[in-house]
């Protein structure tokens, strides 16, 4: 029996194990779930260790150490010690008495991420989206584009009105908010439809695997 | 017990069995459903068709096995189209379980098209923290990827000669099952002006339409339907997604019927209470 066939059998049995939850919770399902979570975590750890820790931290510092010993020079790779220091601080969460030191690392991560994300979101989700919404309502000779532009402008404007809570939703303002709700509902409907399609795709993928790869009933 | 009460108390396992049958039976019945192509998928196809042999594309395989059913067919079709046109591909993966997906794709297609690693394509591998990796590649690919996935220094490969950063790529075609898509749009396109095309899971698709009208992405392929549309445009021989769409059609009809039946039961029981 080749490795591929063994792999297909394991895949098929574990797929059935996960599906068995649909009947009711059972040890077969628990085993399959725990195996999936465990393998994912283990795989992620190994990949991160070899793809990041070793080449970025260990290899660079080894080079710097050799440079120091051989030529007495201190090169810029020693900067990776700062990262290593913050990494060690993170692990101190395991020591309750000095666990608070891990907040320094977290503060560094949160601060850096916030700084990087702020400009990114402002540009891509703020300014570019506002610019994309400023459109001519009437495009000469192109009825479809005109209707599309009107829908974008009205949908954005009324959607924003719905989320403006400093004024009571009454009269014309309330009417616009109700139109906004319709746009939101259509959006949620589209998202739900896509989600159903996505989940069905996963089921189809698994069924296809069971019937064609495992049982060879479909060519 | 009245009919509508039975509807309201139906065992959920009846629904599961019905759905399982709705998926399994169409797999064995040979029939096709028409696939209509949309402009957002066609724009991706047209963009790739407009490229010349020797042009370079970055391919991001940012999905795990759980999104394979939706994203693998579209990745296969697009990479086949690129290899057939003589486009040089630079594979990268920023999803933790993505290396296996990319490896499978690369090894299969390189054999199929007789393409050489380091000459016609390069598989740079995986690095964690996608946002930072995307930013670093904008400066120089070597910052995050001094070696390829197999441990060969990238500078020793012919394909990397003269390649520095996104300026040397025509675009990135990113297959996404998570928030990394935001980084490709915000960082690669926003900061470095690299054109971005997306292949997305169905769950994510609706969220990314606004980026089309703001011209931040070339186009997008949403879920299995997007993949089937691309297969139709590319006249793919191995139509995995299109085969899935006939099953999708049947399952959607079943879901709609369940919604109608559930609503009938709900409204009849409410009327009875009044």
XYZ file of C-alpha atoms in Angstrom:
493
model
C 0.000 0.000 0.000
C 1.586 3.277 -1.086
C 1.845 6.407 1.044
C -0.775 8.173 -1.093
C -3.371 5.460 -0.477
C -2.706 5.482 3.266
C -3.060 9.279 3.235
C -6.373 9.096 1.363
C -7.728 6.512 3.825
C -6.687 8.620 6.831
C -8.250 11.707 5.216
C -11.483 9.854 4.497
C -11.784 8.339 7.983
C -11.116 11.702 9.654
C -13.649 13.386 7.340
C -16.261 10.860 8.437
C -15.177 11.485 12.041
C -15.910 15.196 11.713
C -19.220 14.515 9.922
C -20.261 12.166 12.755
C -20.860 15.253 14.932
C -23.969 15.930 12.849
C -25.548 12.882 14.447
C -24.334 13.751 17.929
C -21.165 14.514 19.865
C -19.009 11.385 20.144
C -15.430 10.237 20.879
C -14.677 9.669 17.166
C -15.479 13.338 16.472
C -13.536 14.519 19.530
C -10.484 12.545 18.384
C -10.645 13.933 14.831
C -11.103 17.495 16.086
C -8.270 17.225 18.631
C -5.989 15.705 15.994
C -6.726 18.547 13.571
C -6.113 21.249 16.179
C -2.975 19.520 17.464
C -1.457 18.955 14.040
C -2.235 22.544 12.962
C -0.610 23.975 16.108
C 2.409 21.672 15.821
C 2.846 22.384 12.129
C 2.569 26.137 12.725
C 5.157 25.969 15.514
C 7.657 24.005 13.424
C 7.209 26.240 10.374
C 7.571 29.421 12.446
C 10.646 28.031 14.190
C 12.451 27.044 11.001
C 11.207 29.839 8.735
C 11.540 32.698 11.190
C 13.348 31.994 14.433
C 16.312 30.126 12.912
C 17.027 32.294 9.824
C 16.133 35.645 11.373
C 17.360 35.300 14.948
C 19.736 32.367 15.305
C 21.580 32.591 11.962
C 21.978 36.364 12.100
C 23.276 36.356 15.658
C 25.621 33.473 14.888
C 27.089 35.525 12.037
C 27.469 38.532 14.296
C 29.122 36.419 16.978
C 31.631 34.998 14.488
C 32.314 38.511 13.174
C 32.971 39.707 16.699
C 35.255 36.805 17.535
C 37.123 36.775 14.209
C 37.448 40.512 13.465
C 36.438 42.224 16.685
C 33.673 44.086 14.798
C 30.138 44.672 16.104
C 27.755 44.534 13.142
C 24.129 45.657 12.913
C 22.691 42.128 13.259
C 23.015 42.439 17.035
C 19.776 44.464 16.804
C 17.965 41.112 16.681
C 18.776 40.753 20.380
C 16.148 43.433 21.045
C 13.530 41.250 19.372
C 14.787 38.248 21.306
C 14.564 40.227 24.556
C 10.914 41.133 23.882
C 10.237 37.504 22.955
C 11.601 36.339 26.304
C 9.437 38.930 28.064
C 6.369 37.390 26.386
C 7.260 33.998 27.837
C 7.355 35.503 31.322
C 3.563 35.237 31.381
C 4.293 31.706 32.510
C 5.844 33.122 35.704
C 2.965 34.800 37.559
C 5.132 37.020 39.793
C 6.853 38.806 36.904
C 4.214 38.085 34.241
C 3.445 41.816 34.004
C 6.688 42.293 32.063
C 5.022 40.658 29.051
C 2.931 43.829 28.741
C 6.014 45.608 27.402
C 6.129 43.246 24.448
C 2.378 43.511 23.949
C 2.593 47.313 24.103
C 5.315 47.219 21.427
C 3.206 44.947 19.190
C -0.009 46.933 19.672
C 1.768 50.262 19.150
C 3.571 49.123 16.004
C 0.448 47.498 14.561
C -1.702 50.552 15.308
C 0.847 52.837 13.674
C 1.135 50.688 10.563
C -2.601 50.029 10.244
C -3.679 53.624 10.831
C -2.185 55.010 7.643
C -3.151 51.905 5.681
C -6.813 51.986 6.697
C -7.062 55.739 6.349
C -5.808 55.473 2.770
C -7.432 52.240 1.535
C -10.669 52.109 3.543
C -11.156 55.834 4.092
C -9.894 58.243 1.477
C -9.937 55.846 -1.512
C -13.468 54.694 -0.679
C -14.747 58.270 -0.306
C -13.156 59.179 -3.641
C -14.729 56.049 -5.177
C -18.163 57.198 -4.023
C -17.939 60.667 -5.562
C -19.434 59.897 -8.949
C -21.452 61.716 -11.626
C -25.142 60.833 -11.193
C -25.830 61.119 -14.905
C -23.450 59.642 -17.465
C -24.471 60.713 -20.956
C -25.443 57.839 -23.220
C -24.935 55.173 -20.565
C -28.119 54.455 -18.615
C -26.688 51.404 -16.805
C -23.698 53.331 -15.395
C -25.967 56.222 -14.386
C -28.280 53.884 -12.457
C -25.276 52.139 -10.876
C -23.758 55.461 -9.767
C -27.066 56.672 -8.315
C -27.422 53.418 -6.336
C -23.854 53.766 -4.958
C -24.355 57.395 -3.917
C -27.859 56.898 -2.442
C -26.846 53.649 -0.697
C -23.750 55.196 0.885
C -25.531 58.376 1.946
C -28.628 56.702 3.432
C -26.521 53.965 5.038
C -24.468 56.619 6.823
C -27.669 58.391 7.919
C -28.896 55.163 9.545
C -25.779 55.121 11.755
C -26.163 58.790 12.746
C -27.792 58.603 16.169
C -27.414 62.230 17.318
C -30.738 63.092 15.644
C -34.003 61.210 16.075
C -34.933 59.101 13.054
C -38.142 60.972 12.188
C -39.586 62.688 9.112
C -37.376 62.934 6.026
C -34.340 61.976 8.094
C -36.129 58.842 9.345
C -37.244 58.032 5.784
C -33.656 58.240 4.552
C -32.530 56.010 7.456
C -35.167 53.442 6.459
C -33.846 53.450 2.899
C -30.395 52.928 4.422
C -31.687 49.893 6.316
C -32.891 48.410 3.026
C -29.438 48.794 1.530
C -27.899 47.205 4.604
C -30.364 44.300 4.462
C -29.613 43.698 0.776
C -25.911 43.680 1.661
C -26.482 41.222 4.509
C -28.548 39.061 2.155
C -25.723 39.001 -0.381
C -23.243 38.116 2.372
C -25.516 35.349 3.641
C -25.969 33.972 0.123
C -22.214 33.912 -0.437
C -21.720 32.280 2.980
C -24.193 29.509 2.121
C -22.409 28.999 -1.201
C -19.063 28.893 0.574
C -20.176 26.303 3.136
C -21.781 24.196 0.424
C -18.527 24.342 -1.527
C -16.712 22.842 1.445
C -19.280 20.059 1.698
C -19.071 19.435 -2.056
C -15.281 19.335 -1.817
C -15.388 16.719 0.952
C -18.064 14.623 -0.786
C -16.092 14.750 -4.010
C -13.032 13.572 -2.088
C -14.931 10.671 -0.502
C -16.584 9.508 -3.726
C -13.776 10.098 -6.217
C -10.429 9.962 -4.345
C -11.389 7.397 -1.701
C -14.148 5.175 -3.081
C -13.265 5.788 -6.760
C -16.976 5.877 -7.631
C -16.623 9.052 -9.725
C -14.003 9.543 -12.427
C -49.905 16.825 15.921
C -50.794 19.175 13.054
C -48.696 19.234 9.895
C -47.198 22.677 10.638
C -46.293 21.580 14.190
C -44.406 18.639 12.711
C -42.570 21.104 10.452
C -41.535 23.212 13.425
C -40.305 20.255 15.440
C -38.533 18.453 12.595
C -35.338 16.701 13.696
C -32.331 18.682 12.429
C -30.785 15.398 11.266
C -33.501 15.142 8.588
C -32.124 18.416 7.194
C -28.560 17.066 7.294
C -29.475 13.823 5.505
C -31.456 15.727 2.860
C -28.494 18.042 2.265
C -26.075 15.107 2.079
C -28.275 13.480 -0.566
C -28.663 16.794 -2.403
C -24.875 16.941 -2.680
C -24.150 13.256 -3.318
C -26.775 12.414 -5.976
C -25.899 15.221 -8.452
C -22.252 14.140 -8.309
C -23.281 10.895 -10.024
C -25.746 12.412 -12.482
C -24.161 13.877 -15.625
C -25.687 17.284 -16.351
C -24.419 20.847 -16.688
C -25.623 24.230 -15.555
C -24.966 27.372 -17.611
C -22.151 29.515 -16.185
C -22.580 33.227 -16.904
C -19.418 35.273 -16.548
C -19.389 38.559 -14.634
C -17.342 41.680 -15.352
C -15.285 41.413 -12.139
C -14.026 37.945 -13.137
C -13.583 38.863 -16.799
C -11.412 41.843 -15.894
C -8.951 39.482 -14.152
C -8.974 37.178 -17.177
C -8.499 40.092 -19.593
C -5.639 41.458 -17.518
C -3.742 38.170 -17.639
C -4.505 37.785 -21.342
C -2.995 41.245 -21.919
C 0.376 40.143 -20.492
C 3.263 39.187 -22.747
C 5.587 36.154 -22.488
C 8.326 36.888 -19.963
C 6.165 39.237 -17.885
C 6.267 38.532 -14.167
C 3.370 37.896 -11.792
C 3.358 37.405 -8.056
C 1.022 34.588 -6.995
C -0.035 34.568 -3.333
C -1.408 31.258 -2.083
C -2.821 32.519 1.212
C -5.241 29.731 2.078
C -5.368 26.604 4.193
C -6.804 23.182 3.310
C -10.200 24.286 4.646
C -10.564 26.739 1.750
C -9.104 24.377 -0.818
C -12.462 23.434 -2.363
C -13.076 27.032 -3.410
C -9.652 28.481 -4.082
C -7.599 25.610 -5.459
C -9.601 25.312 -8.719
C -9.210 29.010 -9.510
C -5.491 28.984 -8.594
C -4.980 25.980 -10.872
C -6.793 27.576 -13.811
C -5.004 30.929 -13.525
C -1.540 29.387 -13.129
C -2.200 27.144 -16.144
C -3.191 30.197 -18.181
C -0.011 31.996 -17.068
C 2.324 29.089 -17.780
C 0.691 28.538 -21.174
C 1.384 32.196 -22.019
C 5.004 31.999 -20.864
C 4.507 34.320 -17.879
C 7.062 33.912 -15.088
C 5.451 33.174 -11.735
C 6.697 34.100 -8.273
C 4.828 32.015 -5.694
C 4.575 33.088 -2.094
C 2.369 31.960 0.784
C 1.483 34.003 3.846
C -0.952 31.579 5.440
C 0.399 29.198 8.069
C -0.955 26.048 6.424
C -0.471 27.455 2.934
C 2.958 25.959 2.112
C 1.413 22.548 1.450
C -1.207 24.076 -0.837
C 1.379 26.027 -2.811
C 3.775 23.071 -2.975
C 1.021 20.864 -4.401
C 0.139 23.483 -7.001
C 3.736 24.205 -7.998
C 4.842 20.579 -8.305
C 1.747 19.589 -10.294
C 1.892 22.488 -12.743
C 5.664 22.461 -13.243
C 5.439 18.820 -14.350
C 2.392 19.493 -16.526
C 4.056 22.395 -18.374
C 7.654 21.200 -18.063
C 8.655 24.419 -16.289
C 11.936 24.773 -14.439
C 12.285 25.976 -10.859
C 14.424 29.095 -10.704
C 14.001 29.766 -14.421
C 10.280 29.835 -15.239
C 8.995 30.113 -11.689
C 10.172 30.420 -8.120
C 8.460 29.297 -4.943
C 9.614 31.694 -2.248
C 7.851 29.852 0.573
C 6.149 30.986 3.746
C 6.859 33.673 6.291
C 4.604 34.572 9.214
C 3.226 38.071 9.959
C 1.764 38.797 6.491
C 1.467 42.581 6.836
C 5.162 42.969 7.566
C 6.192 40.522 4.845
C 4.076 42.375 2.259
C 5.656 45.676 3.282
C 9.164 44.224 3.192
C 8.661 42.778 -0.307
C 7.832 46.308 -1.450
C 11.420 47.227 -0.579
C 13.189 44.043 -1.570
C 12.043 40.434 -1.891
C 15.301 39.336 -0.273
C 14.463 40.900 3.102
C 11.847 38.229 3.812
C 12.950 35.647 1.297
C 16.745 35.394 1.024
C 16.203 31.736 0.124
C 13.417 29.958 -1.709
C 11.149 27.329 -0.123
C 13.667 24.570 -0.839
C 16.590 26.421 0.764
C 18.321 27.659 -2.415
C 19.640 31.246 -2.203
C 17.401 33.319 -4.483
C 20.347 35.257 -5.891
C 21.697 32.055 -7.414
C 18.554 31.650 -9.535
C 18.266 33.112 -13.061
C 14.660 34.199 -12.510
C 15.709 36.543 -9.676
C 18.381 38.371 -11.685
C 17.411 42.033 -11.866
C 14.402 41.514 -9.621
C 14.200 43.740 -6.582
C 10.645 44.533 -5.504
C 7.055 45.104 -6.654
C 8.283 47.473 -9.387
C 9.449 44.355 -11.245
C 6.035 42.644 -11.065
C 3.042 43.291 -13.286
C 0.588 42.459 -10.482
C -0.180 40.135 -7.608
C -2.930 37.565 -8.000
C -3.818 36.803 -4.392
C -5.919 33.792 -3.414
C -7.237 34.667 0.002
C -9.124 32.967 2.801
C -8.563 35.653 5.426
C -7.616 39.198 6.266
C -4.284 39.064 4.341
C -6.317 40.402 1.392
C -6.580 43.719 3.296
C -2.804 43.924 3.442
C -2.409 43.253 -0.270
C -4.880 46.054 -0.991
C -3.699 48.488 1.672
C 0.043 47.909 1.605
C 0.971 46.405 -1.767
C -1.504 48.503 -3.763
C -1.978 51.466 -1.433
C 1.669 52.087 -0.622
C 3.538 50.492 -3.529
C 0.902 50.824 -6.292
C 1.128 47.138 -7.235
C -2.050 46.110 -9.137
C -3.968 43.487 -7.144
C -6.460 40.849 -8.302
C -8.229 38.700 -5.727
C -9.528 35.141 -5.592
C -11.698 34.953 -2.489
C -13.730 32.461 -0.499
C -17.472 33.009 -0.831
C -17.762 34.204 2.781
C -15.424 37.124 2.098
C -16.568 38.115 -1.376
C -19.323 40.635 -0.584
C -16.928 42.628 1.619
C -14.485 43.247 -1.214
C -16.803 44.573 -3.946
C -16.301 48.206 -2.833
C -12.634 47.921 -3.821
C -13.630 47.336 -7.453
C -15.492 50.591 -7.918
C -12.679 52.486 -6.147
C -10.266 50.801 -8.615
C -8.079 49.421 -5.814
C -8.286 45.945 -7.321
C -8.330 44.795 -10.940
C -11.179 42.366 -10.256
C -12.178 39.475 -8.048
C -13.288 35.880 -8.237
C -15.751 34.967 -5.506
C -15.973 31.403 -4.257
C -16.764 28.375 -6.364
C -18.870 30.458 -8.734
C -15.957 32.788 -9.444
C -13.752 29.772 -10.064
C -16.329 28.255 -12.433
C -16.614 31.542 -14.302
C -12.852 31.667 -14.742
C -12.789 28.073 -15.967
C -15.424 29.032 -18.559
C -13.447 32.070 -19.731
C -10.167 30.143 -19.871
C -11.856 27.142 -21.524
C -10.202 24.961 -18.880
C -9.982 21.242 -19.608
C -10.091 20.219 -15.938
C -13.357 21.910 -14.868
C -13.427 21.104 -11.164
C -15.348 24.208 -10.086
C -17.870 23.935 -12.916
C -18.565 20.359 -11.822
C -19.219 21.685 -8.317
C -21.623 24.348 -9.588
C -24.217 21.809 -10.712
C -24.245 20.489 -7.137
C -24.397 24.068 -5.805
C -27.512 24.675 -7.889
C -29.328 21.650 -6.459
C -28.283 22.396 -2.868
C -29.411 26.004 -3.174
C -32.819 24.849 -4.412
C -33.034 22.533 -1.385
C -32.031 25.360 0.994
C -34.675 27.641 -0.531
C -37.302 24.895 -0.161
C -36.341 24.443 3.494
C -36.651 28.206 4.064
C -40.122 28.217 2.459
C -41.255 25.151 4.449
C -39.857 26.601 7.703
C -41.654 29.907 7.095
C -44.944 28.166 6.318
C -44.653 26.260 9.605
C -43.738 29.422 11.507
C -46.583 31.561 10.163
C -49.192 28.802 10.526
C -48.229 28.151 14.146
C -48.310 31.900 14.861
C -51.778 32.203 13.314
C -52.961 29.307 15.468
C -51.710 31.055 18.634
C -53.527 34.293 17.682
